[in-house]
CSV table of C-alpha atoms and ligand atoms in Angstrom, one decimal:
chain,number,residue,atom,x,y,z
A,15,MET,CA,25.7,44.8,86.2
A,16,ARG,CA,23.2,44.5,83.4
A,17,LEU,CA,19.6,43.2,83.5
A,18,SER,CA,19.6,39.6,82.1
A,19,ALA,CA,18.0,36.2,82.8
A,20,ALA,CA,21.0,35.3,84.9
A,21,ASN,CA,20.8,38.4,87.0
A,22,LEU,CA,17.0,38.3,87.8
A,23,SER,CA,17.7,36.8,91.2
A,24,ALA,CA,19.8,39.8,92.2
A,25,LEU,CA,16.9,42.3,91.8
A,26,PRO,CA,15.5,43.8,94.9
A,27,ALA,CA,12.3,42.2,96.2
A,28,SER,CA,10.3,45.4,95.5
A,29,VAL,CA,10.6,44.8,91.7
A,30,ALA,CA,8.2,42.2,90.4
A,31,ARG,CA,9.6,39.5,88.1
A,32,PRO,CA,8.0,37.3,85.4
A,33,GLY,CA,5.8,34.9,87.2
A,34,TYR,CA,6.6,31.9,85.0
A,35,ASP,CA,9.5,29.9,83.6
A,36,ARG,CA,10.4,31.8,80.4
A,37,ASP,CA,12.5,29.0,79.0
A,38,THR,CA,9.6,26.6,78.8
A,39,ARG,CA,7.4,29.0,76.8
A,40,GLY,CA,7.5,29.0,73.0
A,41,VAL,CA,7.0,31.9,70.6
A,42,GLY,CA,3.4,32.3,69.4
A,43,ILE,CA,3.5,36.0,68.3
A,44,VAL,CA,5.7,38.0,66.0
A,45,HIS,CA,5.6,41.7,66.5
A,46,PHE,CA,6.8,44.3,64.0
A,47,GLY,CA,7.9,47.7,65.4
A,48,ILE,CA,9.0,46.7,68.9
A,49,GLY,CA,9.4,50.2,70.3
A,50,ALA,CA,8.5,51.5,73.7
A,51,PHE,CA,4.8,51.5,73.0
A,52,HIS,CA,4.4,47.8,72.4
A,53,ARG,CA,6.6,47.1,75.4
A,54,ALA,CA,4.3,49.2,77.6
A,55,HIS,CA,1.1,47.7,76.2
A,56,MET,CA,0.6,44.4,74.4
A,57,ALA,CA,3.8,42.8,75.8
A,58,ALA,CA,2.5,43.6,79.3
A,59,TYR,CA,-0.9,42.0,78.7
A,60,THR,CA,0.8,39.0,77.2
A,61,ASP,CA,3.2,38.7,80.2
A,62,ASP,CA,0.1,38.7,82.5
A,63,ALA,CA,-1.4,35.9,80.4
A,64,MET,CA,1.6,33.7,80.7
A,65,ALA,CA,2.0,34.5,84.4
A,66,SER,CA,-1.6,33.1,84.8
A,67,GLY,CA,-0.6,29.9,83.2
A,68,GLU,CA,-1.3,30.5,79.5
A,69,GLY,CA,1.2,28.7,77.3
A,70,ASP,CA,3.3,29.5,74.3
A,71,TRP,CA,2.8,33.2,73.7
A,72,ARG,CA,6.2,34.6,73.8
A,73,ILE,CA,6.9,37.4,71.3
A,74,LEU,CA,9.6,37.6,68.7
A,75,GLY,CA,10.2,41.4,68.3
A,76,VAL,CA,11.1,42.7,64.9
A,77,SER,CA,12.7,46.1,63.9
A,78,LEU,CA,12.3,47.0,60.3
A,79,ARG,CA,15.2,49.4,60.3
A,80,SER,CA,17.1,50.4,63.3
A,81,PRO,CA,19.2,48.0,65.3
A,82,THR,CA,18.8,50.1,68.5
A,83,VAL,CA,16.2,48.0,70.3
A,84,ARG,CA,17.8,44.7,69.3
A,85,ASP,CA,21.1,46.0,70.7
A,86,GLN,CA,19.4,47.0,73.9
A,87,MET,CA,17.3,43.9,74.4
A,88,HIS,CA,19.3,41.0,72.9
A,89,PRO,CA,22.1,41.2,75.6
A,90,GLN,CA,19.3,41.3,78.2
A,91,ASP,CA,17.6,38.0,77.0
A,92,GLY,CA,14.6,40.2,75.9
A,93,LEU,CA,14.0,41.3,79.5
A,94,TYR,CA,13.2,44.9,80.4
A,95,THR,CA,11.6,47.0,83.1
A,96,LEU,CA,8.2,48.6,82.8
A,97,VAL,CA,7.8,51.6,85.1
A,98,GLU,CA,4.4,53.1,85.8
A,99,ARG,CA,4.7,56.7,87.0
A,100,SER,CA,2.1,58.8,88.7
A,101,LEU,CA,2.0,61.4,91.4
A,102,GLU,CA,1.9,58.6,94.0
A,103,GLY,CA,5.3,57.4,92.8
A,104,SER,CA,6.7,54.7,90.6
A,105,LYS,CA,5.9,51.0,90.3
A,106,ALA,CA,8.4,48.7,88.5
A,107,ARG,CA,8.0,45.2,87.1
A,108,ILE,CA,10.2,43.1,84.8
A,109,ILE,CA,8.4,41.9,81.7
A,110,GLY,CA,9.4,38.5,80.3
A,111,SER,CA,7.2,38.1,77.3
A,112,VAL,CA,9.6,39.2,74.7
A,113,ALA,CA,11.8,36.2,73.7
A,114,ASP,CA,14.2,38.1,71.5
A,115,VAL,CA,14.5,41.0,69.0
A,116,LEU,CA,15.9,40.9,65.5
A,117,VAL,CA,16.4,43.3,62.7
A,118,ALA,CA,14.4,42.1,59.7
A,119,SER,CA,17.0,42.8,57.0
A,120,GLU,CA,19.8,41.1,59.0
A,121,GLU,CA,17.9,37.9,59.8
A,122,ARG,CA,15.5,37.5,57.0
A,123,GLU,CA,15.4,33.7,57.1
A,124,ARG,CA,14.9,33.5,60.8
A,125,LEU,CA,12.0,36.0,60.6
A,126,VAL,CA,10.3,34.3,57.7
A,127,ALA,CA,10.7,30.9,59.3
A,128,THR,CA,9.1,32.1,62.5
A,129,LEU,CA,6.3,33.7,60.6
A,130,ALA,CA,5.8,30.5,58.8
A,131,ALA,CA,6.0,28.2,61.8
A,132,ALA,CA,2.9,26.1,62.8
A,133,THR,CA,3.4,27.5,66.4
A,134,THR,CA,3.0,31.1,65.3
A,135,HIS,CA,-0.6,32.4,65.4
A,136,ILE,CA,-0.5,36.2,65.6
A,137,VAL,CA,1.5,38.9,63.9
A,138,SER,CA,1.1,42.3,65.5
A,139,PHE,CA,2.2,45.8,64.5
A,140,THR,CA,3.1,49.1,66.0
A,141,ILE,CA,5.0,50.4,63.0
A,142,THR,CA,3.5,53.9,63.3
A,143,GLU,CA,1.2,55.6,60.7
A,144,LYS,CA,4.0,55.9,58.2
A,145,GLY,CA,4.9,52.2,58.4
A,146,TYR,CA,1.8,51.3,56.3
A,147,CYS,CA,3.3,53.0,53.3
A,148,ARG,CA,0.1,54.7,52.1
A,149,ALA,CA,0.1,57.2,49.3
A,150,PRO,CA,-1.8,60.5,50.0
A,151,ASP,CA,-5.0,58.9,48.5
A,152,GLY,CA,-4.7,56.0,51.0
A,153,SER,CA,-3.7,53.3,48.5
A,154,LEU,CA,-0.4,51.4,48.9
A,155,ASP,CA,2.6,53.3,47.7
A,156,LEU,CA,4.4,50.3,46.2
A,157,ALA,CA,7.8,52.0,45.9
A,158,LEU,CA,7.7,52.7,49.6
A,159,ALA,CA,6.5,49.3,50.4
A,160,ASP,CA,9.2,47.7,48.4
A,161,GLU,CA,11.9,49.8,50.0
A,162,ARG,CA,11.2,48.8,53.6
A,163,SER,CA,8.0,47.3,55.0
A,164,ALA,CA,6.6,44.3,56.6
A,165,PHE,CA,4.6,43.2,53.5
A,166,ALA,CA,7.4,41.3,51.7
A,167,TYR,CA,8.2,39.2,54.8
A,168,LEU,CA,4.6,38.4,55.3
A,169,ALA,CA,4.0,37.4,51.6
A,170,GLU,CA,6.9,35.0,51.8
A,171,ALA,CA,5.6,33.5,55.0
A,172,PHE,CA,2.1,33.2,53.5
A,173,SER,CA,3.5,31.2,50.6
A,174,ARG,CA,5.3,28.8,52.9
A,175,ARG,CA,2.2,28.4,55.1
A,176,ARG,CA,0.0,27.7,52.2
A,177,ASP,CA,2.4,25.2,50.6
A,178,ALA,CA,2.7,23.4,54.0
A,179,GLY,CA,-1.0,23.3,54.4
A,180,LEU,CA,-0.9,25.4,57.6
A,181,PRO,CA,-3.7,27.7,58.8
A,182,GLY,CA,-3.6,31.4,58.3
A,183,LEU,CA,-2.4,34.1,60.7
A,184,THR,CA,-4.2,36.9,62.6
A,185,LEU,CA,-2.6,40.3,61.6
A,186,LEU,CA,-3.2,42.6,64.5
A,187,SER,CA,-2.6,46.3,63.9
A,188,CYS,CA,-2.1,48.3,67.1
A,189,ASP,CA,-1.5,51.7,65.3
A,190,ASN,CA,-3.4,54.9,65.5
A,191,LEU,CA,-5.3,54.6,62.2
A,192,SER,CA,-9.0,54.6,61.8
A,193,GLY,CA,-10.2,51.1,60.9
A,194,ASN,CA,-6.6,49.9,61.4
A,195,GLY,CA,-7.5,46.3,60.7
A,196,ALA,CA,-9.4,47.0,57.6
A,197,GLN,CA,-6.7,49.3,56.3
A,198,LEU,CA,-4.0,46.7,56.9
A,199,ARG,CA,-6.0,44.0,55.1
A,200,ARG,CA,-6.6,46.3,52.1
A,201,LEU,CA,-2.9,47.3,51.9
A,202,MET,CA,-1.8,43.6,52.2
A,203,VAL,CA,-4.2,42.7,49.4
A,204,GLU,CA,-2.8,45.5,47.3
A,205,TYR,CA,0.8,44.3,48.0
A,206,LEU,CA,-0.1,40.7,47.1
A,207,GLY,CA,-1.9,41.9,44.0
A,208,ALA,CA,1.3,43.5,42.7
A,209,HIS,CA,3.8,40.8,43.8
A,210,ALA,CA,2.1,37.5,44.5
A,211,PRO,CA,-1.5,37.5,43.1
A,212,ASP,CA,-1.7,33.7,43.6
A,213,LEU,CA,-1.6,34.3,47.3
A,214,THR,CA,-4.5,36.8,47.5
A,215,GLY,CA,-7.2,34.2,47.8
A,216,TRP,CA,-5.4,32.2,50.4
A,217,PHE,CA,-4.8,35.4,52.5
A,218,GLU,CA,-8.4,36.5,52.2
A,219,ASN,CA,-9.7,33.1,53.2
A,220,GLU,CA,-7.3,32.1,55.9
A,221,CYS,CA,-6.1,35.3,57.6
A,222,THR,CA,-8.0,37.9,59.6
A,223,CYS,CA,-7.1,41.5,60.5
A,224,PRO,CA,-9.1,42.6,63.6
A,225,SER,CA,-9.2,46.3,64.3
A,226,THR,CA,-8.0,47.4,67.7
A,227,MET,CA,-8.0,50.6,69.8
A,228,VAL,CA,-4.9,50.8,71.9
A,229,ASP,CA,-4.3,53.5,74.5
A,230,ARG,CA,-1.4,54.2,76.8
A,231,ILE,CA,0.8,57.2,76.9
A,232,VAL,CA,4.4,56.2,76.5
A,233,PRO,CA,7.0,58.9,76.3
A,234,ALA,CA,10.4,58.0,74.8
A,235,THR,CA,12.7,56.8,77.5
A,236,THR,CA,15.4,59.3,78.3
A,237,ASN,CA,18.9,58.8,79.8
A,238,ALA,CA,17.7,60.4,83.0
A,239,ASP,CA,15.0,57.7,83.2
A,240,ARG,CA,17.6,55.0,82.7
A,241,ILE,CA,19.7,56.4,85.5
A,242,GLU,CA,16.7,56.6,87.9
A,243,ILE,CA,15.7,53.0,87.0
A,244,GLU,CA,19.3,51.8,87.5
A,245,ALA,CA,19.1,53.1,91.1
A,246,LEU,CA,15.8,51.2,91.6
A,247,LEU,CA,17.1,47.9,90.1
A,248,GLY,CA,20.7,48.0,91.3
A,249,MET,CA,21.6,47.1,87.7
A,250,ARG,CA,21.5,48.8,84.3
A,251,ASP,CA,18.5,48.3,81.9
A,252,GLU,CA,19.1,49.8,78.5
A,253,ALA,CA,15.6,48.8,77.4
A,254,ALA,CA,13.5,50.2,80.2
A,255,VAL,CA,10.1,51.8,79.4
A,256,VAL,CA,8.2,54.4,81.4
A,257,THR,CA,4.5,54.9,81.1
A,258,GLU,CA,1.3,56.1,82.9
A,259,PRO,CA,-0.9,53.8,85.1
A,260,PHE,CA,-3.8,54.0,82.6
A,261,SER,CA,-4.0,51.4,79.9
A,262,GLN,CA,-6.8,50.4,77.5
A,263,TRP,CA,-7.1,47.9,74.7
A,264,VAL,CA,-10.2,47.2,72.7
A,265,ILE,CA,-10.0,44.4,70.2
A,266,GLU,CA,-12.4,43.2,67.5
A,267,ASP,CA,-13.3,39.6,68.0
A,268,ASN,CA,-12.0,38.3,64.7
A,269,PHE,CA,-9.1,35.9,65.1
A,270,ALA,CA,-7.9,33.3,62.6
A,271,GLY,CA,-6.7,31.0,65.3
A,272,PRO,CA,-5.8,30.8,69.0
A,273,ARG,CA,-5.0,33.9,71.0
A,274,PRO,CA,-4.1,34.6,74.7
A,275,ALA,CA,-7.2,35.4,76.8
A,276,TRP,CA,-6.2,39.0,77.0
A,277,GLU,CA,-9.6,40.0,78.2
A,278,LYS,CA,-8.8,38.3,81.5
A,279,TYR,CA,-6.0,40.8,82.0
A,280,GLY,CA,-7.9,44.1,81.2
A,281,ALA,CA,-8.5,44.1,77.4
A,282,GLN,CA,-12.0,44.3,76.0
A,283,ILE,CA,-12.9,41.9,73.2
A,284,THR,CA,-15.9,43.3,71.2
A,285,SER,CA,-17.7,43.0,67.9
A,286,ASP,CA,-17.4,46.8,67.2
A,287,VAL,CA,-14.2,48.7,68.0
A,288,HIS,CA,-15.1,51.6,65.7
A,289,ALA,CA,-16.7,53.9,68.3
A,290,TYR,CA,-13.8,53.5,70.7
A,291,GLU,CA,-11.2,54.0,68.0
A,292,ASN,CA,-12.8,57.2,66.6
A,293,ALA,CA,-13.2,58.6,70.1
A,294,LYS,CA,-9.6,57.9,70.9
A,295,LEU,CA,-8.2,59.3,67.6
A,296,ARG,CA,-10.3,62.4,67.5
A,297,MET,CA,-10.3,63.3,71.2
A,298,LEU,CA,-7.1,62.0,72.7
A,299,ASN,CA,-4.8,62.1,69.7
A,300,GLY,CA,-6.6,65.2,68.2
A,301,ALA,CA,-6.0,67.0,71.5
A,302,HIS,CA,-2.4,65.7,71.7
A,303,SER,CA,-1.5,67.0,68.2
A,304,ALA,CA,-3.1,70.4,69.0
A,305,LEU,CA,-1.2,70.6,72.3
A,306,ALA,CA,2.0,69.7,70.4
A,307,TYR,CA,1.9,72.4,67.7
A,308,LEU,CA,0.3,75.1,69.8
A,309,GLY,CA,2.4,74.3,72.8
A,310,LEU,CA,5.7,74.4,70.9
A,311,GLN,CA,4.6,77.7,69.3
A,312,ARG,CA,4.2,79.0,72.9
A,313,GLY,CA,7.6,77.8,74.0
A,314,HIS,CA,6.5,74.7,76.0
A,315,GLU,CA,8.5,71.5,76.1
A,316,PHE,CA,6.1,69.0,77.7
A,317,VAL,CA,2.4,68.0,77.5
A,318,HIS,CA,1.8,68.8,81.2
A,319,GLN,CA,3.1,72.3,80.7
A,320,ALA,CA,1.0,73.0,77.6
A,321,ILE,CA,-2.3,71.7,79.2
A,322,ALA,CA,-1.5,74.0,82.2
A,323,ASP,CA,-1.3,77.1,79.9
A,324,PRO,CA,-4.4,79.2,80.5
A,325,GLN,CA,-4.4,80.2,76.8
A,326,LEU,CA,-4.4,76.6,75.7
A,327,ALA,CA,-6.5,74.7,78.2
A,328,PRO,CA,-9.9,76.1,77.1
A,329,LEU,CA,-9.1,75.6,73.4
A,330,ILE,CA,-8.2,71.9,74.1
A,331,ASP,CA,-11.3,71.5,76.1
A,332,LYS,CA,-13.5,72.8,73.3
A,333,LEU,CA,-11.6,70.7,70.7
A,334,MET,CA,-12.4,67.6,72.6
A,335,ARG,CA,-16.0,68.3,73.8
A,336,ASP,CA,-17.5,70.6,71.2
A,337,GLU,CA,-15.7,69.5,68.0
A,338,ALA,CA,-14.4,65.9,68.4
A,339,ALA,CA,-17.0,64.4,70.8
A,340,THR,CA,-19.9,65.8,68.8
A,341,SER,CA,-18.7,64.1,65.6
A,342,LEU,CA,-18.9,60.7,67.2
A,343,THR,CA,-21.6,58.0,67.5
A,344,PRO,CA,-20.8,56.5,70.9
A,345,ALA,CA,-21.2,52.8,71.6
A,346,PRO,CA,-23.8,51.9,74.2
A,347,GLY,CA,-22.4,52.8,77.6
A,348,GLN,CA,-19.5,54.9,76.1
A,349,ASP,CA,-19.4,58.2,78.0
A,350,VAL,CA,-17.4,60.7,75.9
A,351,SER,CA,-17.7,63.5,78.5
A,352,ALA,CA,-16.2,61.4,81.2
A,353,TYR,CA,-13.6,60.4,78.7
A,354,ALA,CA,-12.7,64.1,78.1
A,355,ASP,CA,-12.4,64.6,81.9
A,356,ALA,CA,-10.1,61.6,82.2
A,357,LEU,CA,-7.9,62.7,79.3
A,358,ILE,CA,-7.3,66.1,80.8
A,359,ASP,CA,-6.2,64.5,84.0
A,360,ARG,CA,-3.9,62.1,82.1
A,361,PHE,CA,-2.4,65.0,80.1
A,362,LYS,CA,-1.7,66.8,83.4
A,363,ASN,CA,0.5,64.0,84.8
A,364,PRO,CA,3.8,65.9,85.5
A,365,SER,CA,5.8,62.8,86.2
A,366,LEU,CA,5.7,61.6,82.6
A,367,ASN,CA,7.6,64.4,80.9
A,368,HIS,CA,6.0,63.6,77.6
A,369,ARG,CA,7.7,65.8,75.1
A,370,LEU,CA,5.6,67.8,72.6
A,371,ALA,CA,8.2,67.2,70.0
A,372,GLN,CA,7.6,63.5,70.1
A,373,ILE,CA,3.9,64.0,69.3
A,374,ALA,CA,4.7,66.7,66.7
A,375,MET,CA,6.5,64.1,64.5
A,376,ASP,CA,4.9,62.8,61.3
A,377,GLY,CA,2.0,65.3,61.4
A,378,SER,CA,1.1,64.6,57.7
A,379,GLN,CA,0.4,61.0,58.7
A,380,LYS,CA,-1.6,61.8,61.8
A,381,ILE,CA,-3.7,64.9,61.0
A,382,PRO,CA,-6.2,63.2,58.6
A,383,GLN,CA,-7.7,60.8,61.3
A,384,ARG,CA,-7.1,63.3,64.2
A,385,TRP,CA,-8.6,66.5,62.7
A,386,LEU,CA,-9.7,66.3,59.1
A,387,GLU,CA,-12.3,63.6,59.7
A,388,THR,CA,-13.9,65.8,62.4
A,389,LEU,CA,-13.9,68.8,60.1
A,390,ALA,CA,-15.4,66.8,57.3
A,391,PHE,CA,-18.2,65.5,59.6
A,392,HIS,CA,-19.2,69.0,60.8
A,393,LYS,CA,-18.9,70.5,57.3
A,394,ALA,CA,-22.2,68.8,56.4
A,395,SER,CA,-24.2,70.7,59.1
A,396,GLY,CA,-22.1,73.9,58.8
A,397,GLN,CA,-20.8,73.6,62.4
A,398,GLN,CA,-17.6,75.6,62.9
A,399,CYS,CA,-14.5,74.0,64.5
A,400,PRO,CA,-12.4,77.0,65.6
A,401,SER,CA,-10.1,75.0,67.8
A,402,ILE,CA,-9.0,72.6,65.1
A,403,LEU,CA,-8.6,75.5,62.6
A,404,THR,CA,-6.3,77.2,65.1
A,405,ALA,CA,-4.4,74.0,65.6
A,406,ILE,CA,-4.0,73.7,61.8
A,407,GLY,CA,-2.5,77.2,61.8
A,408,ALA,CA,0.1,76.0,64.4
A,409,TRP,CA,0.9,72.9,62.3
A,410,LEU,CA,1.5,75.1,59.2
A,411,GLY,CA,3.9,77.1,61.2
A,412,HIS,CA,5.6,74.0,62.4
A,413,ILE,CA,6.1,72.6,58.9
A,414,ARG,CA,7.4,76.0,57.8
A,415,GLY,CA,10.2,75.4,60.2
A,416,ASP,CA,9.1,77.7,63.1
A,417,ASN,CA,10.1,75.1,65.7
A,418,GLY,CA,13.3,73.8,64.0
A,419,VAL,CA,13.8,70.7,62.0
A,420,VAL,CA,10.6,69.0,60.7
A,421,ASP,CA,10.5,65.3,61.4
A,422,ASP,CA,7.9,64.0,58.9
A,423,PRO,CA,8.2,61.7,55.9
A,424,MET,CA,6.6,64.5,53.8
A,425,ALA,CA,8.8,67.3,55.1
A,426,GLU,CA,10.2,68.1,51.7
A,427,THR,CA,6.8,68.2,50.0
A,428,LEU,CA,5.4,70.4,52.7
A,429,LYS,CA,8.3,72.8,52.6
A,430,ALA,CA,8.1,73.0,48.8
A,431,ALA,CA,4.3,73.8,49.1
A,432,TRP,CA,5.2,76.7,51.5
A,433,ASP,CA,7.9,78.0,49.1
A,434,ALA,CA,5.5,77.9,46.1
A,435,ALA,CA,2.3,79.1,47.7
A,436,GLY,CA,3.3,81.4,50.6
A,437,LYS,CA,1.0,82.3,53.5
A,438,ARG,CA,-2.0,83.3,51.4
A,439,GLY,CA,-2.0,80.1,49.4
A,440,ILE,CA,-0.7,77.4,51.7
A,441,VAL,CA,-4.1,76.1,53.0
A,442,VAL,CA,-5.4,75.4,49.5
A,443,ALA,CA,-2.0,74.1,48.3
A,444,LEU,CA,-1.9,71.5,51.0
A,445,PHE,CA,-5.6,70.7,51.7
A,446,GLY,CA,-7.1,71.5,48.3
A,447,SER,CA,-8.3,68.7,46.1
A,448,ASP,CA,-4.9,68.5,44.3
A,449,GLY,CA,-2.8,68.9,47.5
A,450,PRO,CA,-0.9,66.2,49.3
A,451,MET,CA,-3.3,66.5,52.3
A,452,ALA,CA,-6.5,66.4,50.3
A,453,SER,CA,-9.4,64.8,52.2
A,454,ASP,CA,-13.2,64.9,52.5
A,455,TRP,CA,-12.9,68.2,54.2
A,456,VAL,CA,-13.1,71.1,51.7
A,457,SER,CA,-12.1,74.4,53.4
A,458,SER,CA,-14.3,77.5,53.0
A,459,ASP,CA,-12.9,81.0,52.5
A,460,ALA,CA,-13.8,81.8,56.1
A,461,GLU,CA,-12.0,78.7,57.4
A,462,GLN,CA,-8.9,79.6,55.3
A,463,GLU,CA,-9.0,83.1,56.8
A,464,GLN,CA,-9.2,81.6,60.3
A,465,ILE,CA,-6.3,79.3,59.8
A,466,ILE,CA,-4.1,82.0,58.3
A,467,ALA,CA,-5.0,84.3,61.2
A,468,ALA,CA,-3.8,81.6,63.6
A,469,LEU,CA,-0.4,81.5,61.9
A,470,LYS,CA,2.2,83.4,63.7
B,29,LIG,C1,0.6,60.5,70.5
B,29,LIG,C2,0.3,59.0,70.8
B,29,LIG,O1,2.8,60.6,69.7
B,29,LIG,C3,1.6,60.7,69.4
B,29,LIG,O2,1.2,61.1,68.3
B,29,LIG,O3,-0.6,61.2,70.3
B,29,LIG,O4,1.4,58.3,70.7
B,29,LIG,C4,-0.4,58.8,72.1
B,29,LIG,O5,0.4,59.1,73.2
B,29,LIG,C5,-1.0,57.4,72.2
B,29,LIG,O6,-1.8,57.1,71.1
B,29,LIG,C6,-1.7,57.2,73.5
B,29,LIG,O7,-2.4,56.0,73.5
């Protein structure tokens, strides 16, 4: 038996089901990049909103490339299980907020028509860092954007909305970029400038791009997870998602039209997300990437193993407290030291089996906002960041191939830099002003020495 609308009534009583009649709720949100992260985060908040009586906020999920999620969810009427795992055990609920999933290139007209519908108000994104198609200098890489991105579908929908006299949309980025809303807005404007300049004014006047800070650890679901969940449900769920109990969502109050009252279900709506976003990127994600490269170097497989390693734990603690936290300007009431404590506890959760290899992916896209902004901040006052420099050394080993195949959109460029520059020259070749990782951080000779010394 497979999870589906028809089979909901056969689930055991211990598994919570959607608390509303799904068929009566219309689609109000289109979400690009419907991976496990969205299904553990925004889709759950939206499910809560509809269970409390809010109306037409079902989500049309979109995959830009792979048909996998569509093939998992379409036969299940968009239903899936969300399992929260902690030391105390597992809690499962069925989420009903996803109406359906489509692959953009296969159902272009249905996608654009939904984006252009009067009933659609929000378009959200978890397309990962590389989905924004940024060139190394941060501008839009048009060739990449033309090859495969959300921009073209959005532009076509904007044109239809404008011509029909409909209001604009809220574009809600839920990815780990600093100032994710502002970046999305700038890239969208660049795309329109190249392909549909007559729409730029409409977009700027009618649409908004709030920044958000999203936080929940969501390991990729494994087959072992699916088998365990099948025993719990008494039926198969190909789209099940496993996550931690913790969840946080801070959203800038800047919507073009209606939205679910997500703040009633745990989200924070604020005028300034920036402080939370930087704390999350530099402390949580910065520590995560360091655990990934240093942990893999030391033979670990999972985050909870790496954080238990007595060689790594103090380094991670210093990275978060002495290097990342001191680069921040906390918002009133934001306690970065308590945040570091909580993060270490979350990393230790042994029931998640969060693979280091998952975090190690796409380092070239992640490192700038996780490590380099911290380094650049401290450069001005001359403060040293030995933990981040050690982590950079581990990343350089990773992209050299020390841990096997390198999963990164820049893998070839990074490998070519290694071949050309070798160990003595690699730091400048990559991070120097002409390198593909150039940033506001300019390394000193002493820092280069430290990084090279950390290379195996
Ligand atoms: C992780 C994040 O894979 C990664 O790079 O650092 O996905 C992290 O788990 C989330 O941002 C937590 O909110």
